C-alpha cells in the first residue's frame, strides 16, 4: 500500500519546481506578503512550505505568468527562507538529551546552529538579489541590487567583523566556506563535551561560540545597509516547519514574534498544535497585535474548494488533458450539493415532483416518523418549499439536506423480518454511500490540502483516462475514497492514545475518531430529527494532558480541524475550549455530513462510550477490509 | 558540435517493493511511478538547458537479469525521451544483463528479448540492427561523426572458455576488430566514438577484483587508433562507476567515459561515490582555442536526488556538471595560464568562469587534472575556494607557500 502523502512534498522540491507548479492561494498569500509578522498554520500537506518557499526570489522567477503579477510585485521585503532540516538532531543525536547536565549546552548549540543556518540563508538571498536574472525578470526586479567585486569585498569584510569570522575573507564563497568550518567546530565541541575529562574546557568554548540567531540576522542587515545605503528595505525571515525544530528553538522563534528590530519581519510556518503554544501567557505574542495568523486548515469551505479546483485544473493540464476539462466532467455532479440550491422553478432542487431535494424529503417523510414529526412541528409543507423566500427555505430545508440524505441512506429504515417480527436496520457501515460521490464531495473531502488533493486526484485522473475519458464510475470513486481513508487511518494509527492505561492493549487516536464518529452518527441517524447535524465537539478544559497531546498530533495530521470562533481565536494553539470537527475526508466512513453543525462536549462522547462497555478500537483487519475489494 | 545524451545501466526490474530491488525503477505498478518521474525530470532538466540533442546513447543493461518487461519499459521510455527532446538518433548496446545467458526465461535464445524490442534494438535502422546481431557491430556516420556500436556481450550464453563462463566478462573477437577496421579505413570522420557496454581495461584501482573487462580490448583500441590516426572517444557502462580518463596509447590515446548508472540501486563501498547520473556529452568543433588537442568537449552531468529531481552534479562527484576532456595539459602549464590571468586582472578575485573566458582551453581538462591545477596554484600562493558549482570556484593571489 503506497502512502497517502508520498505524492508531493514541497520540502523535497527545488525552488524552480515550487515556482513552476505554484497555485495561488490568494488570500493567504496576500496576507503573508504584508509587511507585518505572520504565523502560518496548517496540518501536514496543507501547503505551508510551498507558500513560504514561494516567497523566495528564485521561486518567483520560475513562477508561471498566471500567478498574480501585482501580488508578487507588492512584496516589499527581502525574503530569507530558513528550512528546519534534521541538522540540529543529526549533530546532537549522540548526546543524551534526557541528561539534565547536557540540557543547557544542547540548547545553546541548537541556537548557534540556527544562527549559522540563518547566515547561510541571508547569503542565499543576497546571491539572488545580486543575480542578473533578478534584474531581468520584471516580477522580482525591484529586489535587484547591483554588485561590484569591490563592494563585495567591502561587504564581506564587514560581515566577518560582525559575525566574528577570523581569517582573510573577501568574497561570499569564502564566507560560506568559513561558516562551514564553524559547523565543524561545533561537531568537535560536541565530541569533547560528551567526554567528562574535557567537559569544562568545552563548556567555555561553547560560550565563546554561542551566537544568537536573530542578532545574526540583524547584524547582516546592519552591514548590508552600511554598504548599500540607498536600498533600506525590510527583510523577512521565513521560518519553515517550526514544529520539527527543538522545543527551545520553537519557543525562541515564536516569542520573537513579539519584539524584533523593525527591519526584520518574521514569517513562521508551523502545525496548529506545537509546543510553542503550550504556555500562552501575558508575555506571549498576540494574534492581530504582534502578528497575523493565516490558518490553512480552517479556510471557508467555498475558499478551499475554489483552491482545490484550481489545483486539480493544473494537474489536469499537466497530465495532458484539455485545460477546459472540469472536475464535474471527470467525476459527475454530487447528489448532495449546496450549489444551485437557491434555484427556483420546475428545474429547482426543491420543486415538486422532480426536484432532487424534494424527492428525498418526500421519501424520508414516508419512512421516518421522526422526520415526519419534525415537518409537522415546524409546519413545513414540502409542496411549498420551492416558493419559500431564501431565509425561510434556508432554515426549514436547506440546513437539513445532508441530514435527510444521510437518514435515507443510513438511517434504520431498512425493513427486515427476524424471528417473524418486522424490524428496521441500517445499511452496512463498510460501504461508501453514493451521496459522497461526485465533484463537489471530492473537492470538499480534499479540505484544500494540496497533498491530499494530489494523492486522490492522481488516481481519479488515471481512472478517468482508463475509462476512455468518460466520467469515473461510482464504484471506482468508491474505491478511491475507501483506499484513501484506509491509508489515512493507517497513518493516524501511529498516534498513540493513552485512553485506557489499565487495559493491556494500546489505543491509537483512531479509537478516538471511531468514538466521535459513531457517537455523532448515532445521534444524527436515529431519534428526534434535527435539521442541523451533530458533527463538531468541544474539548473540555479538564481533559488529561496526554489525550490533549494525542488530539494535537491528530490535528497536525489533519484528522481534526479546529474551527475558528468569531473572535478569530481557537483555531490553533491551546485545545482546551476549542471546537473541532473531523476532517471531511473521514466523513464517509462515519456517515457524517460534509458540512459542520451542532457540537457536543467531548467528555460526553467519551463517557457515553464507557457506559456502553465495548470499545471501538480499530484493528489491522479493519484497515485491510477496505482493500479486499480493490 | 555534437551532443550525446548518455543514459546507462537502467537495470529496470519487476520488484514490487519500491524500497529495495536492483533498480530505482520497476515495472511493477507500485514502482513505475518513480520511473515516470525520473524520465519526466530528465526531459525537464535538459529542456531547461536549451540544448539540442543529436544522439541518445544507452551503453547497455536496460533491464535487470534479462527482465523482459524491464527491458521493454526502458527502451520504450528512451524512445519517448527521443521524441520529447526531438533528438536525431537513439542507439543502445547490449549489456551483460540484457542477455538471458542462463536461459531463465528464454527457451533457447539468450538474445530473444532484445531482438523482440520495438523499435528495433539497438537502432537505428533495421539494416544496422541486423548487422549488429550478425557481425556484433554496426557503424553510423552522421554529420562528420562516426559511431561504432560494438556488442561486447556477443558471446554471452554461448560458451564457457578457459577464462570461465563468457557471461562473466566482455569480449571483442580479433575477427570483429578486423572487420570494423576494414570498414572504417576508407571513410573519413572528424570524430570517432566507440559505444560498448564493458570497460576496456581492468579497473583494479577501483575494485579489489575486476575480471569483467572486455577481452580483446587492447587490440581493438590500438587498431582503431592506428586506422584513423586520431583519438577515439569511448563510452561504456557496466561498472556503474562514473569516471573520465585517458586510455593507453600515445598522444592519441582514447578518451574513456565510464558512465554511471541511471537508476541501478547502489550499494557497497563505492555507493557514496557513484551516484545515479546521466550525461550530455558535448564534443566541440575543432578550433584554434583547443591548441591542437582533439577531440575536446565538456560533460554536463546530473545526479538523482532523494528529493526526486535531477540536480547538476556538484564538483565533489567524479563526473561533475561541466567536466571537460581532451586537453592533456600538465599542472605547471595550466597553472601558468591561470596565474597570468590573475596578474592581468584588476578584480580582487576571479571565478573559474572569468578564467575560462580568458583561457577557454582549461575548460577541456579532466576533473582530475583540474584538481592537480588547484594543487599547483595553491603551491604558487593562490587561494582557491571550491564551490559545489565548478564555475563559481574563486581564485585570488595571496602569496606563495
mmCIF file of C-alpha atoms in Angstrom, chain A residues 66-384:
data_model
loop_
_atom_site.group_PDB
_atom_site.id
_atom_site.type_symbol
_atom_site.label_atom_id
_atom_site.label_comp_id
_atom_site.label_asym_id
_atom_site.label_seq_id
_atom_site.Cartn_x
_atom_site.Cartn_y
_atom_site.Cartn_z
ATOM 1 C CA UNK A 66 -0.719 33.287 -14.315
ATOM 2 C CA UNK A 67 0.490 33.903 -10.765
ATOM 3 C CA UNK A 68 -0.716 37.366 -9.876
ATOM 4 C CA UNK A 69 1.978 39.798 -11.032
ATOM 5 C CA UNK A 70 0.817 42.650 -8.832
ATOM 6 C CA UNK A 71 0.786 40.440 -5.738
ATOM 7 C CA UNK A 72 4.373 39.358 -6.278
ATOM 8 C CA UNK A 73 5.426 42.867 -7.192
ATOM 9 C CA UNK A 74 3.887 44.156 -3.989
ATOM 10 C CA UNK A 75 6.276 42.153 -1.797
ATOM 11 C CA UNK A 76 8.322 44.926 -0.295
ATOM 12 C CA UNK A 77 10.527 42.908 1.990
ATOM 13 C CA UNK A 78 13.508 40.775 1.098
ATOM 14 C CA UNK A 79 12.631 37.159 1.766
ATOM 15 C CA UNK A 80 15.069 34.887 3.591
ATOM 16 C CA UNK A 81 13.983 31.242 3.779
ATOM 17 C CA UNK A 82 15.053 29.104 6.739
ATOM 18 C CA UNK A 83 14.213 25.428 6.458
ATOM 19 C CA UNK A 84 14.184 23.182 9.503
ATOM 20 C CA UNK A 85 16.034 20.137 8.364
ATOM 21 C CA UNK A 86 17.273 17.484 10.720
ATOM 22 C CA UNK A 87 20.703 19.065 11.004
ATOM 23 C CA UNK A 88 20.022 20.007 14.575
ATOM 24 C CA UNK A 89 19.211 16.456 15.544
ATOM 25 C CA UNK A 90 21.905 14.938 13.356
ATOM 26 C CA UNK A 91 24.589 16.817 15.191
ATOM 27 C CA UNK A 92 23.230 16.202 18.627
ATOM 28 C CA UNK A 93 21.813 12.706 18.334
ATOM 29 C CA UNK A 94 24.802 11.116 20.029
ATOM 30 C CA UNK A 95 24.236 13.248 23.095
ATOM 31 C CA UNK A 96 21.952 12.066 25.846
ATOM 32 C CA UNK A 97 19.386 14.849 25.653
ATOM 33 C CA UNK A 98 17.482 13.492 28.662
ATOM 34 C CA UNK A 99 20.518 14.108 30.834
ATOM 35 C CA UNK A 100 19.918 17.459 32.530
ATOM 36 C CA UNK A 101 23.646 18.086 32.549
ATOM 37 C CA UNK A 102 23.601 18.378 28.774
ATOM 38 C CA UNK A 103 20.440 20.485 28.549
ATOM 39 C CA UNK A 104 21.983 23.971 28.607
ATOM 40 C CA UNK A 105 24.727 23.189 26.131
ATOM 41 C CA UNK A 106 22.331 21.468 23.706
ATOM 42 C CA UNK A 107 20.041 24.461 23.865
ATOM 43 C CA UNK A 108 22.964 26.768 23.240
ATOM 44 C CA UNK A 109 24.213 24.670 20.366
ATOM 45 C CA UNK A 110 20.844 24.416 18.670
ATOM 46 C CA UNK A 111 20.533 28.206 18.773
ATOM 47 C CA UNK A 112 24.047 28.616 17.424
ATOM 48 C CA UNK A 113 23.322 26.160 14.627
ATOM 49 C CA UNK A 114 20.142 28.057 13.828
ATOM 50 C CA UNK A 115 22.214 31.250 13.710
ATOM 51 C CA UNK A 116 24.631 29.681 11.240
ATOM 52 C CA UNK A 117 21.738 28.443 9.121
ATOM 53 C CA UNK A 118 20.276 31.950 9.171
ATOM 54 C CA UNK A 119 23.590 33.354 7.983
ATOM 55 C CA UNK A 120 23.605 30.920 5.072
ATOM 56 C CA UNK A 121 20.008 31.837 4.287
ATOM 57 C CA UNK A 122 20.792 35.548 4.241
ATOM 58 C CA UNK A 123 23.736 34.882 1.932
ATOM 59 C CA UNK A 124 21.423 32.861 -0.339
ATOM 60 C CA UNK A 125 19.022 35.775 -0.579
ATOM 61 C CA UNK A 126 21.918 38.144 -1.160
ATOM 62 C CA UNK A 127 23.034 35.933 -4.081
ATOM 63 C CA UNK A 128 19.516 36.009 -5.534
ATOM 64 C CA UNK A 129 19.259 39.772 -5.155
ATOM 65 C CA UNK A 130 22.534 40.403 -6.941
ATOM 66 C CA UNK A 131 21.873 37.882 -9.718
ATOM 67 C CA UNK A 132 21.390 39.485 -13.107
ATOM 68 C CA UNK A 133 18.335 37.236 -13.693
ATOM 69 C CA UNK A 134 16.576 39.125 -10.908
ATOM 70 C CA UNK A 135 17.219 42.374 -12.718
ATOM 71 C CA UNK A 136 15.887 40.926 -15.954
ATOM 72 C CA UNK A 137 12.692 39.423 -14.501
ATOM 73 C CA UNK A 138 10.054 42.156 -14.111
ATOM 74 C CA UNK A 139 8.170 40.425 -11.307
ATOM 75 C CA UNK A 140 11.217 40.477 -8.993
ATOM 76 C CA UNK A 141 13.359 43.247 -10.492
ATOM 77 C CA UNK A 142 12.539 45.539 -7.551
ATOM 78 C CA UNK A 143 14.677 43.258 -5.360
ATOM 79 C CA UNK A 144 17.766 43.670 -7.544
ATOM 80 C CA UNK A 145 20.911 45.216 -6.114
ATOM 81 C CA UNK A 146 23.933 45.830 -8.350
ATOM 82 C CA UNK A 147 27.153 44.343 -7.028
ATOM 83 C CA UNK A 148 30.744 45.003 -7.995
ATOM 84 C CA UNK A 149 33.595 42.889 -6.703
ATOM 85 C CA UNK A 150 34.907 45.888 -4.748
ATOM 86 C CA UNK A 151 31.569 46.274 -2.971
ATOM 87 C CA UNK A 152 31.506 42.534 -2.325
ATOM 88 C CA UNK A 153 34.937 42.716 -0.681
ATOM 89 C CA UNK A 154 33.803 45.620 1.499
ATOM 90 C CA UNK A 155 30.578 43.833 2.468
ATOM 91 C CA UNK A 156 32.310 40.557 3.298
ATOM 92 C CA UNK A 157 34.972 42.222 5.424
ATOM 93 C CA UNK A 158 32.283 43.997 7.386
ATOM 94 C CA UNK A 159 30.272 40.813 7.819
ATOM 95 C CA UNK A 160 33.352 38.969 9.024
ATOM 96 C CA UNK A 161 33.820 41.557 11.731
ATOM 97 C CA UNK A 162 30.228 41.437 12.943
ATOM 98 C CA UNK A 163 29.947 37.692 12.686
ATOM 99 C CA UNK A 164 33.374 37.260 14.268
ATOM 100 C CA UNK A 165 34.765 35.216 11.424
ATOM 101 C CA UNK A 166 38.515 35.047 11.537
ATOM 102 C CA UNK A 167 40.844 34.986 8.569
ATOM 103 C CA UNK A 168 41.204 36.691 5.272
ATOM 104 C CA UNK A 169 37.771 36.548 3.641
ATOM 105 C CA UNK A 170 36.874 38.796 0.733
ATOM 106 C CA UNK A 171 34.012 37.172 -1.127
ATOM 107 C CA UNK A 172 30.761 35.348 -0.487
ATOM 108 C CA UNK A 173 32.154 31.933 -1.464
ATOM 109 C CA UNK A 174 34.943 32.272 1.061
ATOM 110 C CA UNK A 175 32.470 33.476 3.653
ATOM 111 C CA UNK A 176 30.315 30.411 3.133
ATOM 112 C CA UNK A 177 33.360 28.177 3.430
ATOM 113 C CA UNK A 178 34.166 29.841 6.762
ATOM 114 C CA UNK A 179 30.644 29.209 8.010
ATOM 115 C CA UNK A 180 31.047 25.527 7.197
ATOM 116 C CA UNK A 181 34.145 25.450 9.364
ATOM 117 C CA UNK A 182 32.033 26.797 12.243
ATOM 118 C CA UNK A 183 29.723 23.798 11.916
ATOM 119 C CA UNK A 184 32.772 21.538 12.041
ATOM 120 C CA UNK A 185 33.880 23.343 15.196
ATOM 121 C CA UNK A 186 30.517 22.620 16.804
ATOM 122 C CA UNK A 187 30.887 18.963 15.867
ATOM 123 C CA UNK A 188 34.252 18.818 17.572
ATOM 124 C CA UNK A 189 32.867 20.641 20.564
ATOM 125 C CA UNK A 190 30.081 18.107 20.989
ATOM 126 C CA UNK A 191 32.552 15.266 20.767
ATOM 127 C CA UNK A 192 34.698 16.684 23.505
ATOM 128 C CA UNK A 193 31.741 17.706 25.679
ATOM 129 C CA UNK A 194 30.489 14.152 25.945
ATOM 130 C CA UNK A 195 33.820 13.185 27.476
ATOM 131 C CA UNK A 196 33.957 14.130 31.202
ATOM 132 C CA UNK A 197 37.688 14.924 31.075
ATOM 133 C CA UNK A 198 37.276 17.737 28.546
ATOM 134 C CA UNK A 199 33.799 18.901 29.529
ATOM 135 C CA UNK A 200 34.670 22.084 31.404
ATOM 136 C CA UNK A 201 37.021 23.206 28.685
ATOM 137 C CA UNK A 202 34.287 22.533 26.104
ATOM 138 C CA UNK A 203 31.715 24.459 28.102
ATOM 139 C CA UNK A 204 33.806 27.604 27.988
ATOM 140 C CA UNK A 205 34.379 27.092 24.275
ATOM 141 C CA UNK A 206 30.621 26.701 23.809
ATOM 142 C CA UNK A 207 30.060 30.060 25.457
ATOM 143 C CA UNK A 208 32.548 31.584 23.090
ATOM 144 C CA UNK A 209 30.896 30.003 20.077
ATOM 145 C CA UNK A 210 27.352 30.899 21.114
ATOM 146 C CA UNK A 211 25.601 33.146 18.663
ATOM 147 C CA UNK A 212 22.056 34.430 18.859
ATOM 148 C CA UNK A 213 20.007 33.697 15.714
ATOM 149 C CA UNK A 214 18.055 36.939 15.478
ATOM 150 C CA UNK A 215 21.135 39.002 16.340
ATOM 151 C CA UNK A 216 22.952 37.321 13.462
ATOM 152 C CA UNK A 217 20.162 38.378 11.136
ATOM 153 C CA UNK A 218 20.101 41.950 12.405
ATOM 154 C CA UNK A 219 23.857 42.274 12.079
ATOM 155 C CA UNK A 220 23.626 41.159 8.450
ATOM 156 C CA UNK A 221 21.045 43.886 7.827
ATOM 157 C CA UNK A 222 23.314 46.449 9.520
ATOM 158 C CA UNK A 223 26.210 45.524 7.259
ATOM 159 C CA UNK A 224 24.017 45.493 4.191
ATOM 160 C CA UNK A 225 22.553 48.922 4.926
ATOM 161 C CA UNK A 226 26.024 50.240 5.506
ATOM 162 C CA UNK A 227 27.435 49.023 2.175
ATOM 163 C CA UNK A 228 24.244 49.543 0.129
ATOM 164 C CA UNK A 229 22.764 52.597 1.876
ATOM 165 C CA UNK A 230 20.232 53.506 -0.804
ATOM 166 C CA UNK A 231 18.349 50.270 -0.548
ATOM 167 C CA UNK A 232 16.946 50.410 3.006
ATOM 168 C CA UNK A 233 14.088 47.909 2.960
ATOM 169 C CA UNK A 234 12.687 45.389 5.384
ATOM 170 C CA UNK A 235 13.791 41.781 5.400
ATOM 171 C CA UNK A 236 11.610 38.812 6.293
ATOM 172 C CA UNK A 237 12.970 35.693 7.896
ATOM 173 C CA UNK A 238 10.654 32.895 6.724
ATOM 174 C CA UNK A 239 10.989 30.075 9.261
ATOM 175 C CA UNK A 240 9.563 26.837 7.927
ATOM 176 C CA UNK A 241 8.423 23.727 9.825
ATOM 177 C CA UNK A 242 8.847 25.218 13.265
ATOM 178 C CA UNK A 243 7.189 22.122 14.728
ATOM 179 C CA UNK A 244 10.148 19.876 13.928
ATOM 180 C CA UNK A 245 12.722 22.166 15.493
ATOM 181 C CA UNK A 246 13.943 21.528 19.031
ATOM 182 C CA UNK A 247 11.480 22.877 21.608
ATOM 183 C CA UNK A 248 13.849 25.635 22.706
ATOM 184 C CA UNK A 249 14.033 26.952 19.186
ATOM 185 C CA UNK A 250 10.278 26.721 18.715
ATOM 186 C CA UNK A 251 9.786 28.896 21.781
ATOM 187 C CA UNK A 252 12.580 31.221 20.713
ATOM 188 C CA UNK A 253 11.179 31.998 17.259
ATOM 189 C CA UNK A 254 7.606 32.157 18.478
ATOM 190 C CA UNK A 255 8.450 34.608 21.261
ATOM 191 C CA UNK A 256 10.394 36.739 18.809
ATOM 192 C CA UNK A 257 7.140 37.481 17.014
ATOM 193 C CA UNK A 258 6.601 39.899 19.834
ATOM 194 C CA UNK A 259 9.635 42.085 19.582
ATOM 195 C CA UNK A 260 12.226 42.313 16.893
ATOM 196 C CA UNK A 261 14.037 45.026 15.046
ATOM 197 C CA UNK A 262 11.546 46.829 12.776
ATOM 198 C CA UNK A 263 13.761 46.000 9.807
ATOM 199 C CA UNK A 264 13.260 42.279 10.335
ATOM 200 C CA UNK A 265 9.895 40.584 9.901
ATOM 201 C CA UNK A 266 9.181 37.022 10.900
ATOM 202 C CA UNK A 267 7.047 34.699 8.811
ATOM 203 C CA UNK A 268 6.722 31.436 10.707
ATOM 204 C CA UNK A 269 5.042 28.272 9.436
ATOM 205 C CA UNK A 270 4.029 25.573 11.872
ATOM 206 C CA UNK A 271 1.430 22.984 12.706
ATOM 207 C CA UNK A 272 -1.686 24.139 14.565
ATOM 208 C CA UNK A 273 -0.557 22.319 17.696
ATOM 209 C CA UNK A 274 3.062 22.833 18.730
ATOM 210 C CA UNK A 275 4.904 23.075 21.990
ATOM 211 C CA UNK A 276 5.485 26.788 21.475
ATOM 212 C CA UNK A 277 1.797 27.401 22.046
ATOM 213 C CA UNK A 278 1.641 25.384 25.235
ATOM 214 C CA UNK A 279 2.202 28.321 27.533
ATOM 215 C CA UNK A 280 0.109 31.241 26.425
ATOM 216 C CA UNK A 281 0.640 33.978 28.945
ATOM 217 C CA UNK A 282 0.833 37.741 29.097
ATOM 218 C CA UNK A 283 4.344 37.690 27.648
ATOM 219 C CA UNK A 284 3.280 35.648 24.627
ATOM 220 C CA UNK A 285 2.839 37.398 21.307
ATOM 221 C CA UNK A 286 -0.759 38.105 20.411
ATOM 222 C CA UNK A 287 -2.624 37.427 17.213
ATOM 223 C CA UNK A 288 -3.666 40.618 15.374
ATOM 224 C CA UNK A 289 -1.349 42.587 17.596
ATOM 225 C CA UNK A 290 2.152 41.190 17.219
ATOM 226 C CA UNK A 291 1.389 39.063 14.188
ATOM 227 C CA UNK A 292 -1.334 37.981 11.801
ATOM 228 C CA UNK A 293 -2.257 34.335 11.704
ATOM 229 C CA UNK A 294 -3.008 32.577 8.438
ATOM 230 C CA UNK A 295 -4.751 29.282 9.076
ATOM 231 C CA UNK A 296 -4.706 26.961 6.086
ATOM 232 C CA UNK A 297 -6.833 24.290 7.718
ATOM 233 C CA UNK A 298 -9.828 26.382 8.585
ATOM 234 C CA UNK A 299 -10.454 28.254 5.375
ATOM 235 C CA UNK A 300 -14.083 28.774 4.420
ATOM 236 C CA UNK A 301 -15.335 25.714 2.583
ATOM 237 C CA UNK A 302 -16.004 27.743 -0.550
ATOM 238 C CA UNK A 303 -12.440 29.097 -0.478
ATOM 239 C CA UNK A 304 -10.820 25.733 -0.033
ATOM 240 C CA UNK A 305 -12.993 24.240 -2.798
ATOM 241 C CA UNK A 306 -12.013 27.068 -5.117
ATOM 242 C CA UNK A 307 -8.327 26.463 -4.396
ATOM 243 C CA UNK A 308 -8.669 22.682 -4.792
ATOM 244 C CA UNK A 309 -10.452 23.181 -8.093
ATOM 245 C CA UNK A 310 -7.538 25.317 -9.345
ATOM 246 C CA UNK A 311 -5.065 22.732 -8.161
ATOM 247 C CA UNK A 312 -6.910 19.942 -9.963
ATOM 248 C CA UNK A 313 -7.144 22.081 -13.059
ATOM 249 C CA UNK A 314 -3.334 22.391 -13.060
ATOM 250 C CA UNK A 315 -2.993 18.631 -12.605
ATOM 251 C CA UNK A 316 -5.411 18.051 -15.465
ATOM 252 C CA UNK A 317 -3.298 20.206 -17.761
ATOM 253 C CA UNK A 318 -0.061 18.601 -16.634
ATOM 254 C CA UNK A 319 -1.451 15.143 -17.368
ATOM 255 C CA UNK A 320 -2.165 16.211 -20.938
ATOM 256 C CA UNK A 321 -5.951 16.594 -20.719
ATOM 257 C CA UNK A 322 -7.657 19.642 -22.238
ATOM 258 C CA UNK A 323 -7.389 22.640 -19.904
ATOM 259 C CA UNK A 324 -11.153 23.159 -20.099
ATOM 260 C CA UNK A 325 -11.875 19.745 -18.540
ATOM 261 C CA UNK A 326 -13.825 20.369 -15.337
ATOM 262 C CA UNK A 327 -13.856 18.297 -12.155
ATOM 263 C CA UNK A 328 -17.543 17.717 -12.779
ATOM 264 C CA UNK A 329 -16.786 16.275 -16.229
ATOM 265 C CA UNK A 330 -14.414 13.833 -14.525
ATOM 266 C CA UNK A 331 -16.475 12.826 -11.503
ATOM 267 C CA UNK A 332 -20.001 13.895 -12.329
ATOM 268 C CA UNK A 333 -22.198 16.065 -10.139
ATOM 269 C CA UNK A 334 -22.527 15.315 -6.447
ATOM 270 C CA UNK A 335 -26.029 14.255 -5.412
ATOM 271 C CA UNK A 336 -25.901 16.421 -2.280
ATOM 272 C CA UNK A 337 -24.670 19.835 -3.143
ATOM 273 C CA UNK A 338 -25.391 23.272 -1.886
ATOM 274 C CA UNK A 339 -24.692 24.591 -5.364
ATOM 275 C CA UNK A 340 -27.779 25.725 -7.281
ATOM 276 C CA UNK A 341 -29.883 25.067 -4.210
ATOM 277 C CA UNK A 342 -31.302 28.568 -4.427
ATOM 278 C CA UNK A 343 -32.561 27.848 -7.932
ATOM 279 C CA UNK A 344 -36.352 28.087 -8.189
ATOM 280 C CA UNK A 345 -38.943 26.878 -10.631
ATOM 281 C CA UNK A 346 -39.642 23.467 -12.118
ATOM 282 C CA UNK A 347 -35.915 22.735 -12.522
ATOM 283 C CA UNK A 348 -35.074 23.762 -8.965
ATOM 284 C CA UNK A 349 -33.964 21.084 -6.485
ATOM 285 C CA UNK A 350 -36.883 21.796 -4.121
ATOM 286 C CA UNK A 351 -39.622 21.801 -6.740
ATOM 287 C CA UNK A 352 -42.260 19.121 -6.814
ATOM 288 C CA UNK A 353 -42.282 16.477 -8.193
ATOM 289 C CA UNK A 354 -38.830 16.117 -9.770
ATOM 290 C CA UNK A 355 -36.535 18.288 -7.630
ATOM 291 C CA UNK A 356 -33.797 16.094 -6.114
ATOM 292 C CA UNK A 357 -34.090 17.545 -2.605
ATOM 293 C CA UNK A 358 -37.875 17.489 -2.786
ATOM 294 C CA UNK A 359 -37.854 13.802 -3.697
ATOM 295 C CA UNK A 360 -35.542 12.928 -0.809
ATOM 296 C CA UNK A 361 -37.597 14.942 1.662
ATOM 297 C CA UNK A 362 -40.779 13.295 0.446
ATOM 298 C CA UNK A 363 -39.300 9.815 0.588
ATOM 299 C CA UNK A 364 -37.911 10.226 4.099
ATOM 300 C CA UNK A 365 -41.185 11.688 5.347
ATOM 301 C CA UNK A 366 -42.818 8.460 4.220
ATOM 302 C CA UNK A 367 -40.496 6.135 6.124
ATOM 303 C CA UNK A 368 -39.100 8.105 9.064
ATOM 304 C CA UNK A 369 -41.694 9.081 11.641
ATOM 305 C CA UNK A 370 -39.225 11.378 13.417
ATOM 306 C CA UNK A 371 -38.708 13.361 10.263
ATOM 307 C CA UNK A 372 -42.406 13.435 9.623
ATOM 308 C CA UNK A 373 -42.924 14.769 13.147
ATOM 309 C CA UNK A 374 -40.263 17.419 12.554
ATOM 310 C CA UNK A 375 -42.092 18.588 9.427
ATOM 311 C CA UNK A 376 -45.372 18.785 11.322
ATOM 312 C CA UNK A 377 -43.805 20.511 14.302
ATOM 313 C CA UNK A 378 -42.267 23.172 12.112
ATOM 314 C CA UNK A 379 -45.225 23.420 9.761
ATOM 315 C CA UNK A 380 -43.123 22.585 6.749
ATOM 316 C CA UNK A 381 -45.185 21.879 3.674
ATOM 317 C CA UNK A 382 -42.956 20.034 1.223
ATOM 318 C CA UNK A 383 -45.059 21.114 -1.735
ATOM 319 C CA UNK A 384 -44.348 24.740 -0.918
#
